[in-house]
């Protein structure tokens, strides 16, 4: 059973960089064909896809966040990470990491395993 | 305003059937991209309910079913249970947004 767990600061100052890590257990992030992803949920905007990193290391980001987002992976720790720069109050949300899967016969990725989520508040 | 439009709320009595619509456009659902559905109980992460328009993951009751036609998709819950009271979200891919994935705004299901 794959499990994901987010970790990182719950409070970030405006204009600084939000950094979160997702630790995966029950499977290796460097094997298989999976898209290790970040999704956030705020009261004002619902669920929002942030971006993903493929098993090979290639990335894809939400165009609305692309200039501020970077997702990376550390295969030795079986973790992947999110960095979101120049944050404002609008970035306050619950951040989820999730496993994306592209299955034969299905067009488009869906997210089958999710972490429990971590609340990040942007405030001074 | 979400790219995929869902009704804010639906309600039904125990045992009844409710449906939730997810309306998109020719750049997402209408372009042939599949729709996936999630259930979110209060204070928890979304849980995959339906993938590829109609498929249920192992463990999801067959009371939940999905369909897709044209630029819309629907989630049906038959034989409504009190534990089905939750928020429900649809998800699809949008080709006009450079490979982006988009969620519906969510629908709150209330069991009367």
CSV table of C-alpha atoms in Angstrom, one decimal:
chain,number,residue,atom,x,y,z
A,1,UNK,CA,0.0,0.0,0.0
A,2,UNK,CA,1.5,3.3,-1.1
A,3,UNK,CA,1.5,6.1,1.5
A,4,UNK,CA,2.4,9.7,1.1
A,5,UNK,CA,3.2,12.2,3.9
A,6,UNK,CA,3.7,15.9,3.5
A,7,UNK,CA,6.0,17.9,5.8
A,8,UNK,CA,7.2,21.4,6.1
A,9,UNK,CA,6.6,24.8,7.8
A,10,UNK,CA,3.0,25.7,8.5
A,11,UNK,CA,3.7,29.4,8.4
A,12,UNK,CA,5.6,31.3,5.7
A,13,UNK,CA,6.2,35.0,5.5
A,14,UNK,CA,4.9,36.9,2.5
A,15,UNK,CA,7.4,37.2,-0.4
A,16,UNK,CA,9.4,34.2,0.8
A,17,UNK,CA,9.6,30.7,-0.5
A,18,UNK,CA,7.2,27.9,0.5
A,19,UNK,CA,9.0,24.6,0.7
A,20,UNK,CA,7.3,21.2,1.3
A,21,UNK,CA,8.5,17.6,1.1
A,22,UNK,CA,6.5,14.5,0.4
A,23,UNK,CA,7.8,11.2,1.7
A,24,UNK,CA,6.6,8.1,-0.1
A,25,UNK,CA,6.5,4.7,1.5
A,26,UNK,CA,5.3,1.4,0.1
A,27,UNK,CA,6.9,1.9,-3.3
A,28,UNK,CA,9.9,3.6,-5.0
A,29,UNK,CA,9.3,6.9,-6.7
A,30,UNK,CA,12.0,6.0,-9.3
A,31,UNK,CA,10.2,2.9,-10.5
A,32,UNK,CA,7.0,2.4,-12.5
A,33,UNK,CA,5.3,5.1,-14.6
A,34,UNK,CA,3.9,7.6,-12.1
A,35,UNK,CA,3.5,11.3,-11.8
A,36,UNK,CA,4.4,12.6,-8.4
A,37,UNK,CA,2.2,15.6,-8.0
A,38,UNK,CA,1.3,18.6,-5.8
A,39,UNK,CA,-2.3,19.9,-5.4
A,40,UNK,CA,-3.6,22.6,-3.2
A,41,UNK,CA,-7.0,23.5,-1.7
A,42,UNK,CA,-8.0,26.9,-0.5
A,43,UNK,CA,-11.3,28.1,0.6
A,44,UNK,CA,-11.5,30.6,-2.2
A,45,UNK,CA,-10.4,28.4,-5.2
A,46,UNK,CA,-11.2,24.8,-4.4
A,47,UNK,CA,-8.7,22.2,-5.6
A,48,UNK,CA,-5.9,23.4,-7.8
A,49,UNK,CA,-3.3,21.3,-9.6
A,50,UNK,CA,0.2,22.8,-9.0
A,51,UNK,CA,2.4,20.4,-11.0
A,52,UNK,CA,4.1,17.1,-11.2
A,53,UNK,CA,7.4,15.3,-11.7
A,54,UNK,CA,7.6,12.1,-13.7
A,55,UNK,CA,9.5,9.0,-12.6
A,56,UNK,CA,12.2,10.1,-15.2
A,57,UNK,CA,12.5,13.5,-13.6
A,58,UNK,CA,10.6,15.6,-16.2
A,59,UNK,CA,8.3,18.2,-14.8
A,60,UNK,CA,5.0,19.9,-15.8
A,61,UNK,CA,3.5,22.9,-14.0
A,62,UNK,CA,0.2,24.7,-13.9
A,63,UNK,CA,0.7,27.7,-16.3
A,64,UNK,CA,-0.8,30.1,-13.7
A,65,UNK,CA,2.0,29.2,-11.2
A,66,UNK,CA,4.8,28.1,-13.6
A,67,UNK,CA,7.0,31.2,-13.0
A,68,UNK,CA,7.1,30.5,-9.2
A,69,UNK,CA,7.1,26.7,-8.9
A,70,UNK,CA,9.8,24.1,-8.9
A,71,UNK,CA,9.3,20.4,-8.2
A,72,UNK,CA,12.2,18.1,-7.6
A,73,UNK,CA,12.8,14.5,-6.4
A,74,UNK,CA,15.3,12.8,-4.2
A,75,UNK,CA,15.3,9.2,-5.1
A,76,UNK,CA,17.8,8.3,-2.3
A,77,UNK,CA,15.3,9.5,0.3
A,78,UNK,CA,12.2,8.4,-1.7
A,79,UNK,CA,10.9,12.0,-1.6
A,80,UNK,CA,9.8,14.7,-3.9
A,81,UNK,CA,9.6,18.4,-3.0
A,82,UNK,CA,7.7,21.6,-3.9
A,83,UNK,CA,9.1,25.1,-3.9
A,84,UNK,CA,6.8,28.1,-4.4
A,85,UNK,CA,8.5,31.4,-4.5
A,86,UNK,CA,7.3,35.0,-3.8
A,87,UNK,CA,4.2,33.8,-1.8
A,88,UNK,CA,1.3,36.0,-0.9
A,89,UNK,CA,-1.8,35.5,1.2
A,90,UNK,CA,-3.4,34.0,-1.8
A,91,UNK,CA,-1.1,31.0,-1.5
A,92,UNK,CA,-2.5,30.1,1.9
A,93,UNK,CA,-4.0,26.6,1.4
A,94,UNK,CA,-3.9,22.9,2.4
A,95,UNK,CA,-1.2,21.4,0.2
A,96,UNK,CA,-1.5,17.8,-0.8
A,97,UNK,CA,1.0,15.5,-2.5
A,98,UNK,CA,-0.4,12.7,-4.6
A,99,UNK,CA,0.5,10.0,-7.0
A,100,UNK,CA,-0.7,10.4,-10.6
A,101,UNK,CA,-1.2,7.5,-12.9
A,102,UNK,CA,-1.8,7.3,-16.6
A,103,UNK,CA,-3.5,4.1,-17.3
A,104,UNK,CA,-3.9,2.4,-20.6
A,105,UNK,CA,-7.3,3.1,-22.0
A,106,UNK,CA,-7.7,6.2,-19.9
A,107,UNK,CA,-7.0,9.6,-21.4
A,108,UNK,CA,-5.4,11.9,-18.8
A,109,UNK,CA,-3.8,11.4,-15.5
A,110,UNK,CA,-5.8,10.7,-12.3
A,111,UNK,CA,-4.5,10.8,-8.8
A,112,UNK,CA,-5.0,7.5,-6.9
A,113,UNK,CA,-3.1,8.0,-3.7
A,114,UNK,CA,-3.0,11.2,-1.7
A,115,UNK,CA,-1.2,12.5,1.4
A,116,UNK,CA,-3.3,13.7,4.3
A,117,UNK,CA,-2.5,17.3,3.5
A,118,UNK,CA,-0.7,20.1,5.3
A,119,UNK,CA,-2.0,23.6,6.0
A,120,UNK,CA,0.4,26.4,5.0
A,121,UNK,CA,-0.5,29.9,6.0
A,122,UNK,CA,1.2,32.9,4.5
A,123,UNK,CA,1.4,35.7,7.0
A,124,UNK,CA,3.8,37.9,8.8
B,1,UNK,CA,-14.7,30.3,-11.7
B,2,UNK,CA,-13.7,26.7,-12.4
B,3,UNK,CA,-13.1,25.5,-15.9
B,4,UNK,CA,-15.4,22.5,-15.0
B,5,UNK,CA,-18.7,23.6,-13.6
B,6,UNK,CA,-20.5,21.6,-10.8
B,7,UNK,CA,-23.7,22.5,-8.9
B,8,UNK,CA,-22.7,23.9,-5.5
B,9,UNK,CA,-25.0,21.5,-3.7
B,10,UNK,CA,-27.4,18.6,-4.1
B,11,UNK,CA,-29.5,16.8,-1.5
B,12,UNK,CA,-31.6,13.7,-1.1
B,13,UNK,CA,-33.2,11.5,1.5
B,14,UNK,CA,-31.6,8.2,2.5
B,15,UNK,CA,-32.2,5.6,-0.2
B,16,UNK,CA,-32.8,8.1,-2.9
B,17,UNK,CA,-30.7,8.7,-6.0
B,18,UNK,CA,-28.8,11.9,-6.6
B,19,UNK,CA,-26.7,13.0,-9.6
B,20,UNK,CA,-23.9,15.5,-9.8
B,21,UNK,CA,-23.1,17.1,-13.2
B,22,UNK,CA,-19.7,18.3,-14.3
B,23,UNK,CA,-19.9,20.6,-17.4
B,24,UNK,CA,-16.8,21.4,-19.4
B,25,UNK,CA,-16.0,22.4,-22.9
B,26,UNK,CA,-14.4,21.3,-26.2
B,27,UNK,CA,-10.9,21.8,-24.8
B,28,UNK,CA,-11.4,19.3,-21.9
B,29,UNK,CA,-14.3,16.8,-21.6
B,30,UNK,CA,-15.5,17.5,-25.1
B,31,UNK,CA,-12.0,16.9,-26.5
B,32,UNK,CA,-12.2,13.3,-25.4
B,33,UNK,CA,-10.4,13.6,-22.1
B,34,UNK,CA,-11.7,11.3,-19.4
B,35,UNK,CA,-13.3,12.5,-16.2
B,36,UNK,CA,-12.4,11.3,-12.7
B,37,UNK,CA,-14.4,11.8,-9.5
B,38,UNK,CA,-13.3,12.3,-5.9
B,39,UNK,CA,-15.2,12.2,-2.6
B,40,UNK,CA,-13.9,14.4,0.2
B,41,UNK,CA,-15.1,13.9,3.8
B,42,UNK,CA,-14.6,16.8,6.2
B,43,UNK,CA,-11.0,17.2,7.2
B,44,UNK,CA,-9.7,14.5,5.0
B,45,UNK,CA,-7.9,14.2,1.7
B,46,UNK,CA,-9.9,13.6,-1.5
B,47,UNK,CA,-10.5,9.9,-2.2
B,48,UNK,CA,-10.7,8.5,-5.7
B,49,UNK,CA,-14.2,7.4,-6.5
B,50,UNK,CA,-14.4,6.9,-10.2
B,51,UNK,CA,-11.6,7.0,-12.9
B,52,UNK,CA,-11.8,6.9,-16.6
B,53,UNK,CA,-15.5,8.1,-16.6
B,54,UNK,CA,-17.0,4.9,-15.4
B,55,UNK,CA,-14.5,2.7,-13.5
B,56,UNK,CA,-14.6,2.1,-9.8
B,57,UNK,CA,-11.4,1.4,-7.8
B,58,UNK,CA,-11.4,-1.7,-5.6
B,59,UNK,CA,-13.4,-1.0,-2.5
B,60,UNK,CA,-15.8,1.6,-3.9
B,61,UNK,CA,-19.4,0.5,-3.5
B,62,UNK,CA,-21.3,0.0,-6.8
B,63,UNK,CA,-23.8,2.6,-5.5
B,64,UNK,CA,-21.5,5.0,-7.2
B,65,UNK,CA,-21.4,5.2,-11.0
B,66,UNK,CA,-20.1,7.6,-13.6
B,67,UNK,CA,-21.0,8.5,-17.1
B,68,UNK,CA,-19.9,11.0,-19.8
B,69,UNK,CA,-21.5,12.5,-22.8
B,70,UNK,CA,-20.4,15.3,-25.0
B,71,UNK,CA,-18.9,18.1,-22.9
B,72,UNK,CA,-20.4,16.8,-19.6
B,73,UNK,CA,-20.0,14.0,-17.2
B,74,UNK,CA,-22.1,12.9,-14.2
B,75,UNK,CA,-21.7,11.0,-11.0
B,76,UNK,CA,-24.7,9.1,-9.7
B,77,UNK,CA,-25.2,7.9,-6.1
B,78,UNK,CA,-28.0,5.4,-5.8
B,79,UNK,CA,-29.4,4.3,-2.4
B,80,UNK,CA,-28.0,7.3,-0.6
B,81,UNK,CA,-26.4,6.6,2.7
B,82,UNK,CA,-25.8,9.1,5.5
B,83,UNK,CA,-22.0,8.5,5.2
B,84,UNK,CA,-22.2,9.7,1.6
B,85,UNK,CA,-22.6,13.3,2.9
B,86,UNK,CA,-19.4,14.9,1.6
B,87,UNK,CA,-18.0,17.1,-1.1
B,88,UNK,CA,-17.5,15.7,-4.6
B,89,UNK,CA,-15.1,16.9,-7.2
B,90,UNK,CA,-14.6,16.1,-10.9
B,91,UNK,CA,-11.2,16.2,-12.6
B,92,UNK,CA,-10.1,16.3,-16.2
B,93,UNK,CA,-7.3,17.4,-18.5
B,94,UNK,CA,-7.6,20.7,-20.5
B,95,UNK,CA,-5.7,21.0,-23.8
B,96,UNK,CA,-6.0,24.8,-23.9
B,97,UNK,CA,-4.0,25.2,-20.7
B,98,UNK,CA,-0.7,23.7,-21.7
B,99,UNK,CA,-1.1,20.3,-20.1
B,100,UNK,CA,-3.0,21.5,-17.1
B,101,UNK,CA,-5.3,19.4,-15.0
B,102,UNK,CA,-8.5,21.1,-13.8
B,103,UNK,CA,-10.9,20.3,-11.0
B,104,UNK,CA,-14.6,21.2,-10.8
B,105,UNK,CA,-15.6,23.6,-8.1
B,106,UNK,CA,-17.1,20.8,-6.0
B,107,UNK,CA,-20.6,19.8,-5.0
B,108,UNK,CA,-21.7,19.4,-1.4
B,109,UNK,CA,-24.0,16.4,-1.0
B,110,UNK,CA,-26.4,16.6,1.9
B,111,UNK,CA,-28.4,13.6,3.2
B,112,UNK,CA,-31.7,14.9,4.5
